[in-house]
Coordinates of C-alpha atoms in Angstrom, one line a residue:
M1357 CA -34.9 -54.6 -18.0
Q1358 CA -34.6 -51.7 -19.2
A1359 CA -34.7 -50.3 -14.2
S1360 CA -32.1 -53.6 -14.3
R1361 CA -29.6 -51.8 -16.6
D1362 CA -30.1 -48.2 -14.5
T1363 CA -29.3 -50.2 -11.4
C1364 CA -26.6 -51.8 -13.4
F1365 CA -25.0 -47.7 -14.2
Q1366 CA -25.8 -46.5 -11.0
A1367 CA -23.3 -49.1 -9.5
L1368 CA -21.1 -48.8 -12.2
G1369 CA -20.9 -44.9 -12.1
R1370 CA -20.2 -45.2 -8.3
L1371 CA -17.3 -47.6 -9.1
S1372 CA -16.2 -44.5 -11.2
L1373 CA -16.5 -42.1 -8.3
C1374 CA -15.3 -44.3 -5.4
L1375 CA -12.2 -45.3 -7.5
F1376 CA -12.0 -41.5 -8.1
F1377 CA -12.1 -40.8 -4.8
R1378 CA -10.0 -43.3 -3.0
W1379 CA -7.3 -42.0 -5.9
L1380 CA -7.2 -38.9 -4.3
L1381 CA -7.2 -39.8 -1.0
F1382 CA -4.0 -41.4 -2.1
S1383 CA -2.8 -38.3 -3.6
V1384 CA -3.8 -35.6 -1.0
A1385 CA -1.6 -38.8 1.9
Q1386 CA 1.0 -39.2 -0.8
D1387 CA 1.5 -34.4 -0.4
L1388 CA 0.9 -35.0 3.1
D1389 CA 3.7 -37.4 2.8
E1390 CA 5.9 -35.8 1.1
L1391 CA 5.8 -32.1 2.8
E1392 CA 6.2 -33.9 6.0
I1393 CA 9.8 -35.3 4.5
A1394 CA 10.2 -31.7 2.8
C1395 CA 10.1 -29.8 6.1
K1396 CA 12.3 -32.9 7.8
W1397 CA 14.6 -32.1 5.4
A1398 CA 14.1 -28.3 6.0
S1399 CA 15.4 -29.5 9.6
G1400 CA 18.0 -31.8 9.0
S1401 CA 19.5 -29.8 6.9
R1402 CA 20.0 -27.3 8.7
V1403 CA 21.0 -27.9 11.8
S1404 CA 24.0 -29.4 9.9
G1405 CA 23.8 -26.6 7.8
H1406 CA 23.9 -27.7 5.3
H1407 CA 23.6 -25.4 1.6
S1408 CA 20.8 -27.2 0.4
T1409 CA 18.8 -25.7 4.2
M1410 CA 17.2 -22.9 1.5
S1411 CA 15.6 -25.0 -1.3
A1412 CA 14.3 -27.5 1.7
Y1413 CA 11.7 -24.7 2.6
Q1414 CA 11.3 -23.7 -0.8
N1415 CA 10.0 -26.6 -0.9
A1416 CA 8.0 -27.3 1.5
M1417 CA 6.2 -24.0 1.7
S1418 CA 5.2 -24.5 -2.5
L1419 CA 3.8 -28.1 -1.1
L1420 CA 1.6 -26.5 2.3
Q1421 CA -0.4 -25.2 -0.3
N1422 CA -1.7 -28.2 -2.3
C1423 CA -2.2 -29.9 0.9
L1424 CA -5.6 -28.0 1.7
V1425 CA -6.7 -28.0 -2.2
F1426 CA -8.4 -31.3 -2.7
A1427 CA -10.6 -30.5 1.0
P1428 CA -13.1 -28.8 -1.1
T1429 CA -15.3 -26.5 1.7
I1430 CA -13.4 -23.3 4.9
E1431 CA -14.3 -26.0 7.4
T1432 CA -12.1 -29.3 5.7
Q1433 CA -9.7 -27.3 4.6
H1434 CA -9.5 -26.6 8.6
H1435 CA -10.2 -29.5 9.6
R1436 CA -7.3 -30.9 8.5
L1437 CA -5.0 -28.2 9.4
V1438 CA -5.7 -29.4 11.9
A1439 CA -5.1 -32.6 11.9
T1440 CA -2.2 -32.1 11.2
R1441 CA -0.9 -28.2 12.9
W1442 CA 2.8 -29.0 12.4
M1443 CA 2.2 -27.8 8.5
S1444 CA 1.6 -24.5 10.2
R1445 CA 4.7 -24.1 12.0
I1446 CA 6.7 -23.9 8.4
P1447 CA 6.1 -20.7 7.0
L1448 CA 7.4 -19.3 10.3
E1449 CA 10.3 -22.0 10.3
Y1450 CA 11.2 -20.6 7.1
A1451 CA 10.9 -17.3 8.6
S1452 CA 12.6 -17.6 10.6
Y1453 CA 16.0 -18.8 8.5
L1454 CA 15.5 -16.0 5.9
I1455 CA 16.0 -13.9 8.5
S1456 CA 18.9 -15.8 10.6
V1457 CA 20.7 -15.0 6.7
G1458 CA 20.2 -11.4 6.4
R1459 CA 16.6 -11.7 4.2
L1460 CA 13.8 -9.9 5.9
E1461 CA 12.2 -9.2 2.9
Q1462 CA 12.0 -12.3 2.3
A1463 CA 10.8 -13.5 5.2
I1464 CA 8.1 -11.1 5.4
E1465 CA 7.2 -12.4 1.9
A1466 CA 7.4 -16.3 3.8
L1467 CA 5.2 -15.5 6.3
E1468 CA 2.3 -13.9 4.2
Q1469 CA 2.5 -16.9 1.8
G1470 CA 2.0 -19.3 4.6
R1471 CA 0.1 -18.1 7.3
A1472 CA -4.3 -16.9 7.0
L1473 CA -4.8 -19.6 4.3
L1474 CA -8.0 -20.1 4.7
W1475 CA -8.1 -16.3 4.1
S1476 CA -6.0 -15.8 1.4
E1477 CA -7.9 -18.6 -0.2
M1478 CA -11.4 -17.0 0.1
R1479 CA -10.0 -13.4 -0.7
G1480 CA -8.4 -14.8 -4.5
L1481 CA -12.5 -15.8 -5.0
R1482 CA -13.1 -12.4 -4.6
T1483 CA -10.2 -10.5 -6.7
S1484 CA -11.2 -7.4 -8.0
I1485 CA -11.5 -7.3 -12.0
D1486 CA -12.0 -4.4 -12.7
Q1487 CA -8.4 -3.7 -15.5
L1488 CA -9.7 -6.7 -16.8
R1489 CA -13.1 -5.8 -17.4
E1490 CA -11.7 -3.4 -19.5
K1491 CA -9.3 -5.5 -21.8
K1492 CA -11.5 -8.4 -21.7
P1493 CA -14.8 -7.7 -20.5
E1494 CA -16.3 -11.7 -21.6
L1495 CA -13.1 -12.6 -20.1
A1496 CA -13.3 -10.8 -16.7
L1497 CA -17.7 -12.1 -16.8
R1498 CA -16.3 -15.7 -17.0
F1499 CA -13.5 -15.4 -14.1
A1500 CA -16.2 -13.8 -12.2
K1501 CA -18.3 -16.6 -12.8
V1502 CA -16.0 -19.4 -11.9
N1503 CA -15.4 -16.7 -8.6
Q1504 CA -19.3 -17.3 -7.3
D1505 CA -19.0 -21.0 -8.0
L1506 CA -16.2 -21.7 -6.4
E1507 CA -17.4 -19.4 -3.6
A1508 CA -20.9 -21.0 -2.7
L1509 CA -18.9 -23.7 -3.1
T1510 CA -16.5 -23.6 -0.9
T1511 CA -19.7 -22.3 1.7
S1512 CA -21.8 -25.3 1.4
I1513 CA -21.7 -28.0 3.0
S1514 CA -22.9 -28.4 7.0
R1515 CA -19.9 -28.9 9.8
S1516 CA -21.8 -32.5 10.1
Q1517 CA -20.4 -33.8 6.6
S1518 CA -16.8 -31.9 7.0
E1519 CA -16.1 -33.4 10.3
T1520 CA -15.7 -37.2 8.7
V1521 CA -13.6 -35.5 5.7
E1522 CA -10.3 -36.7 6.5
V1523 CA -7.8 -39.9 5.0
G1524 CA -9.8 -43.0 5.6
E1525 CA -12.2 -41.9 7.4
G1526 CA -16.4 -41.5 6.0
A1527 CA -15.9 -43.8 3.4
K1528 CA -18.5 -46.4 4.3
D1529 CA -21.4 -44.4 5.1
G1530 CA -22.9 -44.2 1.1
E1531 CA -25.2 -40.8 0.6
W1532 CA -22.2 -38.4 2.2
F1533 CA -19.8 -40.4 -0.3
D1534 CA -22.0 -39.4 -3.1
A1535 CA -22.3 -35.8 -1.6
F1536 CA -18.7 -35.0 -1.2
G1537 CA -17.5 -36.9 -4.3
R1538 CA -19.6 -34.9 -6.5
T1539 CA -18.3 -31.6 -4.7
L1540 CA -15.2 -32.8 -5.2
N1541 CA -14.8 -33.3 -9.0
E1542 CA -16.9 -30.1 -9.4
Q1543 CA -13.8 -28.1 -7.3
R1544 CA -11.9 -30.5 -9.4
K1545 CA -13.1 -29.0 -12.8
L1546 CA -13.9 -25.4 -11.2
L1547 CA -9.8 -25.3 -10.3
E1548 CA -9.0 -26.4 -13.4
E1549 CA -10.8 -23.3 -15.4
R1550 CA -9.7 -21.5 -12.9
D1551 CA -6.1 -22.3 -13.0
G1552 CA -7.1 -22.2 -17.8
L1553 CA -8.5 -18.5 -17.0
I1554 CA -5.6 -16.8 -15.0
S1555 CA -3.1 -18.4 -17.2
R1556 CA -4.8 -16.4 -20.0
I1557 CA -5.6 -13.0 -18.8
Q1558 CA -1.1 -13.2 -17.4
E1559 CA -1.3 -12.6 -21.2
L1560 CA -2.5 -9.9 -21.7
P1561 CA -0.8 -6.8 -21.7
G1562 CA -0.6 -5.4 -17.7
L1563 CA -1.7 -7.9 -16.1
Q1564 CA 1.5 -10.5 -16.0
D1565 CA 1.2 -10.2 -12.0
F1566 CA -3.2 -11.6 -11.6
S1567 CA -4.0 -12.9 -8.8
K1568 CA 0.1 -13.8 -7.9
T1569 CA 0.9 -12.9 -4.9
L1570 CA 2.3 -10.2 -3.4
S1571 CA 6.1 -8.9 -3.2
Y1572 CA 7.7 -7.7 -1.1
D1573 CA 7.2 -4.5 -2.6
A1574 CA 3.5 -4.7 -3.2
L1575 CA 3.4 -5.7 0.8
R1576 CA 5.7 -2.7 2.6
D1577 CA 1.9 -0.6 1.7
A1578 CA 0.7 -2.1 4.7
A1579 CA 2.8 0.3 6.2
S1580 CA 1.5 3.5 3.6
R1581 CA 0.0 4.7 7.2
G1582 CA 2.7 4.2 10.1
P1583 CA 4.4 0.6 11.0
V1584 CA 3.6 -2.3 11.3
I1585 CA 4.7 -5.2 13.7
I1586 CA 5.2 -8.4 12.1
I1587 CA 6.1 -11.4 16.0
N1588 CA 7.6 -13.9 14.5
H1589 CA 7.4 -16.5 17.1
C1590 CA 9.5 -20.0 16.4
K1591 CA 11.5 -22.2 18.7
W1592 CA 14.9 -22.1 16.2
R1593 CA 14.8 -18.8 16.6
S1594 CA 11.5 -15.9 17.3
D1595 CA 11.9 -12.3 16.1
I1596 CA 10.3 -9.1 15.7
L1597 CA 10.6 -7.1 12.5
I1598 CA 8.9 -3.1 11.9
L1599 CA 7.5 -2.9 8.5
L1600 CA 8.5 0.5 7.3
H1601 CA 6.5 2.2 3.8
N1602 CA 9.7 4.3 2.3
S1603 CA 12.6 2.9 3.9
P1604 CA 13.8 -1.5 4.8
P1605 CA 12.3 -3.1 7.7
S1606 CA 14.0 -2.6 10.4
F1607 CA 14.8 -5.6 13.0
V1608 CA 14.7 -5.6 16.1
P1609 CA 16.5 -8.1 18.2
T1610 CA 15.1 -10.8 20.5
P1611 CA 16.6 -12.8 24.0
D1612 CA 17.1 -16.6 23.2
D1613 CA 14.2 -17.8 25.2
F1614 CA 12.2 -15.4 23.4
Y1615 CA 9.8 -18.3 22.7
A1616 CA 10.6 -20.3 26.0
R1617 CA 8.8 -17.0 28.1
A1618 CA 6.4 -16.2 25.1
T1619 CA 4.6 -19.9 25.4
K1620 CA 4.7 -19.5 29.3
L1621 CA 2.6 -16.6 29.3
K1622 CA 0.2 -17.3 26.5
D1623 CA 0.0 -19.8 28.9
N1624 CA -0.6 -18.6 32.1
L1625 CA -3.1 -16.2 30.6
L1626 CA -5.1 -18.2 29.4
E1627 CA -5.2 -20.6 32.6
T1628 CA -6.0 -18.1 34.9
R1629 CA -8.9 -17.2 32.6
N1630 CA -9.7 -20.9 32.8
K1631 CA -9.8 -20.5 36.7
Y1632 CA -10.6 -17.3 37.7
S1633 CA -13.6 -15.4 37.2
P1634 CA -12.8 -12.0 35.5
G1635 CA -12.9 -9.0 37.8
S1636 CA -11.2 -11.2 40.6
R1637 CA -8.7 -10.1 42.6
K1638 CA -6.8 -12.6 41.5
Y1639 CA -7.9 -12.9 37.7
D1640 CA -6.6 -9.0 37.5
D1641 CA -3.7 -9.7 39.6
A1642 CA -2.6 -12.7 36.8
L1643 CA -3.2 -10.0 34.2
R1644 CA -0.5 -7.6 35.6
S1645 CA 2.4 -9.9 35.8
T1646 CA 1.5 -11.0 31.8
L1647 CA 1.3 -7.5 30.6
N1648 CA 3.9 -6.6 32.8
D1649 CA 5.7 -9.2 31.3
L1650 CA 5.2 -8.8 28.1
Y1651 CA 6.1 -5.2 28.5
T1652 CA 10.1 -6.3 29.0
L1653 CA 9.6 -8.7 26.8
V1654 CA 7.8 -7.2 23.5
G1655 CA 7.3 -3.3 24.6
R1656 CA 10.2 -1.8 25.6
P1657 CA 12.4 -2.8 23.3
V1658 CA 9.6 -2.3 20.1
I1659 CA 9.1 1.5 21.4
E1660 CA 12.7 2.1 21.8
K1661 CA 13.0 1.0 17.7
L1662 CA 10.4 3.3 17.0
R1663 CA 11.6 6.0 18.5
E1664 CA 15.6 5.2 16.6
L1665 CA 13.0 5.4 13.0
K1666 CA 11.9 8.8 14.1
V1667 CA 8.3 7.1 14.2
P1668 CA 6.3 10.4 16.8
D1669 CA 4.6 9.3 19.8
Q1670 CA 1.3 9.0 19.2
S1671 CA 1.7 7.6 16.3
R1672 CA -0.5 5.0 15.1
V1673 CA 0.8 1.7 14.5
W1674 CA -0.1 -2.3 13.7
W1675 CA 0.4 -5.5 14.9
C1676 CA 0.9 -8.6 13.1
P1677 CA 1.3 -11.0 15.2
T1678 CA 2.1 -14.8 14.4
S1679 CA 1.3 -18.6 17.2
V1680 CA 1.0 -17.6 21.0
F1681 CA 1.1 -13.4 20.3
C1682 CA -2.0 -13.9 18.7
S1683 CA -4.0 -14.5 21.6
L1684 CA -1.8 -11.8 23.2
P1685 CA -3.0 -7.8 24.5
L1686 CA 0.1 -6.4 22.4
H1687 CA -1.8 -2.9 22.4
A1688 CA -2.4 -2.7 26.8
M1689 CA 2.0 -4.2 27.5
G1690 CA 2.3 -2.3 30.2
P1691 CA 2.9 -0.5 32.8
I1692 CA 5.4 2.2 31.5
P1693 CA 7.4 3.9 34.1
S1694 CA 7.4 7.2 33.9
D1695 CA 9.3 10.7 35.6
D1696 CA 5.4 12.5 36.2
G1697 CA 4.3 8.6 38.0
V1698 CA 1.7 8.4 36.1
E1699 CA 0.7 4.8 35.0
Q1700 CA 0.9 4.6 31.4
Y1701 CA 0.3 1.4 29.7
F1702 CA 1.9 1.5 25.0
S1703 CA -1.3 1.9 24.3
D1704 CA -0.7 5.7 25.7
I1705 CA 2.3 5.6 23.6
Y1706 CA 1.4 4.8 20.1
V1707 CA -2.7 4.1 18.7
S1708 CA -2.5 0.0 18.2
S1709 CA -4.8 -1.5 15.7
Y1710 CA -4.4 -4.9 14.7
T1711 CA -4.6 -7.1 11.0
P1712 CA -4.0 -9.7 10.9
T1713 CA -2.1 -10.3 7.7
L1714 CA -0.7 -7.4 5.7
S1715 CA -2.9 -7.9 2.9
A1716 CA -6.1 -7.8 4.7
L1717 CA -4.7 -4.8 5.7
I1718 CA -3.9 -3.6 2.5
Q1719 CA -7.5 -5.0 1.5
S1720 CA -9.1 -2.8 3.9
R1721 CA -7.2 0.1 2.5
G1722 CA -9.1 -0.3 -0.9
P1723 CA -10.6 1.9 -2.9
K1724 CA -14.9 1.7 -3.0
V1725 CA -17.5 4.0 -4.4
P1726 CA -20.0 3.9 -1.8
T1727 CA -23.8 3.1 -3.7
S1728 CA -24.7 5.5 -0.9
D1729 CA -23.6 8.7 0.7
D1730 CA -25.8 8.6 3.5
P1731 CA -23.3 7.5 6.4
S1732 CA -26.0 5.5 8.5
L1733 CA -25.4 3.2 11.1
L1734 CA -27.3 -0.2 12.0
L1735 CA -27.1 -0.6 15.8
E1736 CA -28.1 -3.2 17.4
I1737 CA -28.7 -1.1 20.9
N1738 CA -31.4 2.1 22.1
A1739 CA -28.9 2.7 24.6
I1740 CA -26.1 4.7 22.5
R1741 CA -28.6 6.0 20.2
T1742 CA -29.3 9.7 21.6
H1743 CA -25.6 10.0 21.8
L1744 CA -24.8 9.3 18.1
G1745 CA -24.8 13.2 15.6
Q1746 CA -25.8 10.9 13.2
S1747 CA -29.1 9.2 11.5
A1748 CA -29.3 5.4 13.7
H1749 CA -31.6 2.6 12.2
C1750 CA -31.9 0.6 15.7
L1751 CA -32.7 -3.6 15.3
V1752 CA -33.9 -4.4 18.8
N1753 CA -35.5 -7.5 20.5
E1754 CA -38.0 -9.1 18.0
D1755 CA -37.0 -6.7 15.2
A1756 CA -33.6 -8.2 15.5
T1757 CA -34.2 -11.4 13.1
L1758 CA -31.0 -13.3 11.4
E1759 CA -32.6 -11.8 7.7
A1760 CA -33.0 -8.2 9.5
V1761 CA -29.4 -8.1 10.5
K1762 CA -28.4 -9.2 7.4
E1763 CA -30.5 -7.5 4.9
G1764 CA -29.0 -4.1 7.2
L1765 CA -25.7 -5.1 7.1
Q1766 CA -26.3 -4.5 3.0
R1767 CA -28.0 -0.8 3.5
H1768 CA -25.4 0.2 5.9
R1769 CA -22.0 2.1 6.5
F1770 CA -21.5 1.3 9.6
A1771 CA -23.2 -1.2 12.7
H1772 CA -23.3 -2.1 15.7
F1773 CA -23.9 -5.0 17.7
A1774 CA -24.3 -4.6 21.9
C1775 CA -26.0 -9.0 21.9
H1776 CA -24.3 -12.1 22.6
G1777 CA -21.3 -13.9 21.6
N1778 CA -20.0 -17.8 21.6
L1779 CA -17.4 -19.6 20.8
E1780 CA -18.1 -23.2 19.9
A1781 CA -14.2 -25.2 20.5
G1782 CA -13.6 -26.8 18.1
K1783 CA -16.0 -25.5 15.3
P1784 CA -14.9 -21.9 14.5
F1785 CA -17.1 -21.1 11.5
D1786 CA -19.7 -21.9 13.8
A1787 CA -19.5 -18.9 16.4
W1788 CA -22.3 -16.4 16.4
F1789 CA -24.1 -13.6 17.4
K1790 CA -27.6 -14.0 19.0
L1791 CA -30.3 -12.1 17.2
E1792 CA -33.3 -12.3 18.6
G1793 CA -35.1 -15.7 19.0
D1794 CA -32.5 -18.3 18.4
D1795 CA -31.7 -16.7 15.5
R1796 CA -27.7 -16.5 14.5
L1797 CA -25.9 -14.5 13.2
T1798 CA -22.1 -17.0 12.8
L1799 CA -19.5 -16.7 12.1
L1800 CA -20.0 -18.2 8.0
D1801 CA -23.6 -16.3 7.2
I1802 CA -20.6 -13.1 7.9
V1803 CA -18.0 -14.8 5.4
R1804 CA -20.7 -15.4 3.0
S1805 CA -21.8 -12.1 2.8
H1806 CA -20.5 -9.4 0.3
L1807 CA -21.1 -5.7 1.6
P1808 CA -19.9 -2.9 -0.8
D1809 CA -20.5 0.1 0.8
A1810 CA -19.2 -1.7 4.7
E1811 CA -16.7 0.4 6.6
F1812 CA -17.0 0.6 9.6
A1813 CA -18.4 -2.2 13.0
F1814 CA -18.4 -2.2 16.3
L1815 CA -18.7 -5.3 18.2
S1816 CA -19.4 -4.7 22.1
V1817 CA -20.1 -8.7 21.8
C1818 CA -18.4 -11.7 24.2
H1819 CA -15.6 -13.2 22.2
A1820 CA -15.6 -11.6 18.8
A1821 CA -11.7 -11.7 18.5
E1822 CA -10.8 -14.7 20.6
L1823 CA -9.8 -18.0 19.0
T1824 CA -11.8 -20.9 19.8
D1825 CA -10.4 -24.0 21.9
E1826 CA -8.6 -26.1 19.0
S1827 CA -8.5 -23.6 16.4
I1828 CA -5.0 -23.0 14.4
A1829 CA -4.6 -19.5 15.9
D1830 CA -2.7 -18.1 12.7
E1831 CA -5.8 -19.1 10.7
A1832 CA -7.3 -15.7 12.5
L1833 CA -10.5 -17.2 12.4
H1834 CA -12.7 -15.1 14.5
L1835 CA -15.3 -13.0 14.3
A1836 CA -14.2 -9.9 13.8
A1837 CA -11.2 -11.3 11.3
A1838 CA -14.7 -12.1 9.2
M1839 CA -16.5 -8.8 9.7
Q1840 CA -13.3 -7.0 8.0
Y1841 CA -13.0 -9.7 5.1
C1842 CA -16.5 -9.7 4.1
G1843 CA -16.2 -5.8 4.0
F1844 CA -16.0 -3.6 7.1
R1845 CA -12.7 -1.5 7.0
S1846 CA -12.0 -1.3 10.9
V1847 CA -13.5 -3.1 13.5
V1848 CA -13.7 -3.3 17.3
G1849 CA -13.5 -6.5 18.9
T1850 CA -12.9 -8.3 22.4
M1851 CA -10.5 -10.6 23.6
W1852 CA -13.2 -12.0 26.1
A1853 CA -16.7 -11.5 27.6
V1854 CA -17.5 -8.1 28.1
A1855 CA -19.2 -6.8 31.3
D1856 CA -22.5 -5.3 30.8
D1857 CA -22.1 -1.8 31.9
D1858 CA -18.9 -1.4 29.7
G1859 CA -20.1 -1.7 26.3
P1860 CA -23.0 0.7 26.3
E1861 CA -20.9 3.4 28.4
L1862 CA -17.7 2.6 26.0
A1863 CA -19.3 3.2 23.1
K1864 CA -20.7 6.3 23.8
H1865 CA -16.7 8.1 24.7
F1866 CA -16.7 6.3 21.1
Y1867 CA -18.9 8.2 19.3
R1868 CA -18.9 11.1 20.2
S1869 CA -14.9 11.2 19.0
M1870 CA -15.8 9.3 16.1
F1871 CA -19.1 11.1 14.6
G1872 CA -18.3 14.9 16.0
G1873 CA -15.8 17.4 14.7
E1874 CA -15.0 18.2 11.2
K1875 CA -13.3 15.0 9.8
A1876 CA -16.9 13.0 10.9
H1877 CA -18.3 9.9 8.9
S1878 CA -14.9 8.2 8.6
Y1879 CA -13.5 5.3 9.4
K1880 CA -9.9 6.5 9.5
R1881 CA -11.3 7.7 13.0
S1882 CA -12.7 4.8 14.5
A1883 CA -8.5 3.1 16.5
R1884 CA -7.6 6.6 17.9
S1885 CA -11.4 7.6 18.5
L1886 CA -11.7 3.3 20.4
R1887 CA -7.8 4.0 22.5
N1888 CA -9.7 7.7 23.2
A1889 CA -12.3 6.0 24.6
V1890 CA -10.9 3.8 26.3
Q1891 CA -8.8 5.4 28.1
K1892 CA -12.4 7.5 29.7
L1893 CA -13.5 3.6 31.2
R1894 CA -10.0 3.0 32.6
R1895 CA -10.3 6.7 35.0
K1896 CA -14.1 5.0 35.9
R1897 CA -13.9 4.0 40.6
E1898 CA -13.2 0.5 40.4
M1899 CA -12.6 0.0 37.0
T1900 CA -11.0 -3.5 36.7
L1901 CA -8.1 -4.2 34.6
E1902 CA -9.2 -6.8 32.2
R1903 CA -12.5 -4.3 31.9
W1904 CA -10.2 -2.3 29.2
V1905 CA -7.6 -4.7 27.9
N1906 CA -10.4 -6.0 26.6
F1907 CA -11.2 -4.3 23.5
V1908 CA -9.1 -4.3 20.7
H1909 CA -9.4 -2.6 17.4
Y1910 CA -9.5 -4.7 13.4
G1911 CA -8.3 -3.2 10.2
A1912 CA -7.6 0.3 8.4

């Protein structure tokens, strides 16, 4: 009798869960329908010049985030974004409309609010509570605990489970159904508690803006050490904005065919990489044509505007690209005509870095209190050890296990990876560094890491800053961005495969510059040190274009 009663209760519990799950799927479908309607409303009113265009876009932006709420892990959230790719165009289209009516500051806010949604959600779970701890220590502890639980849940479900999470799919698999339903229920409770805590925190003096999206006045801090160049690639109109710290944003005009030309450049470059082997004459010729066209389209007008704004040559600048520009080598545009006939590229005139979002750059410059004064470097290669003027801990061959690398990252402010890198089509969180044996350090492993002492990482591996096929460009899900997210202020990565000889050669020149002189041991030198090292690499005999263009700098 007892067994029969237990079975009955289990059945009722499963039925309740089933009803809840179906209601949830129905709610998600409704949210998507409402968002799609809002987008069509915005497009229609924009075409007709109706006064409701602004309201329509604002409504669409507010609905955008809701469509990701009931997807409990970053993998399921990404899967939903891929399944509804049109969602990623909403912030670009809204920003283009705001620019068309002269609201440049609001356009910058819109791009920040609607792009890199997955990184933004994760960063929200690592919100600083230092100020809250001073006012309400118990509330701070509870908020931190809820965030920790949400983050653990967000990174908990395997891909085999997440691949089936879409409306109407996977409901027949009982075991998965129960596990996913429980995860959703746990997520819902944690989100409700977190929202309640945030409301209480925002009632405290001086914390009214706690956990709110950054305003333009806060976002302009991203340009505190040099201008940030934002390229919005949109079918309605494409624009280039230059964010300045102490002045209003500056507008760079673009031709009417800017959108189509940029799309063609990206498609041609990827087609060339798939068709010809790196280092071949045809590959190099195609890349040279891309860089030349990219200079005409973007580089020349940007340089003219920077000089008009009195930004000196050799200054640092940051690129914050959208859409197809996330896959184009903006730092290497050229060649640029010069009076002395010397071949120059954009990187010879300005020191370029990239950032997925303004918030990511601001966070990479945030205050840190290192737990150790030892500026030691975690190495995964012996070849460059002799060129370093500081202590270096090497993990080579059998020593480079997953656990040893993860533990080493916790103890060292600098890290250098020289190993194989790999991408998994359609699975950005499965991108990995190859370690000893069958060990792999995946993008998801990096996301889970908390590295309070981290400052600089050199990823001398293939595809470190390359997007996986079938990923969302504006989500910036690659290994370099993951390293920046988990704590590294600055990261050197690669746009594609690396020639075997180039990594050690470039690293030798890089570390001589990075750790030499009186200002040694600062991540702030990494961008300029990379530029200088690449210039030396370019002088090598028979150096092909793609080999030096490959290396890019992310972060502060």
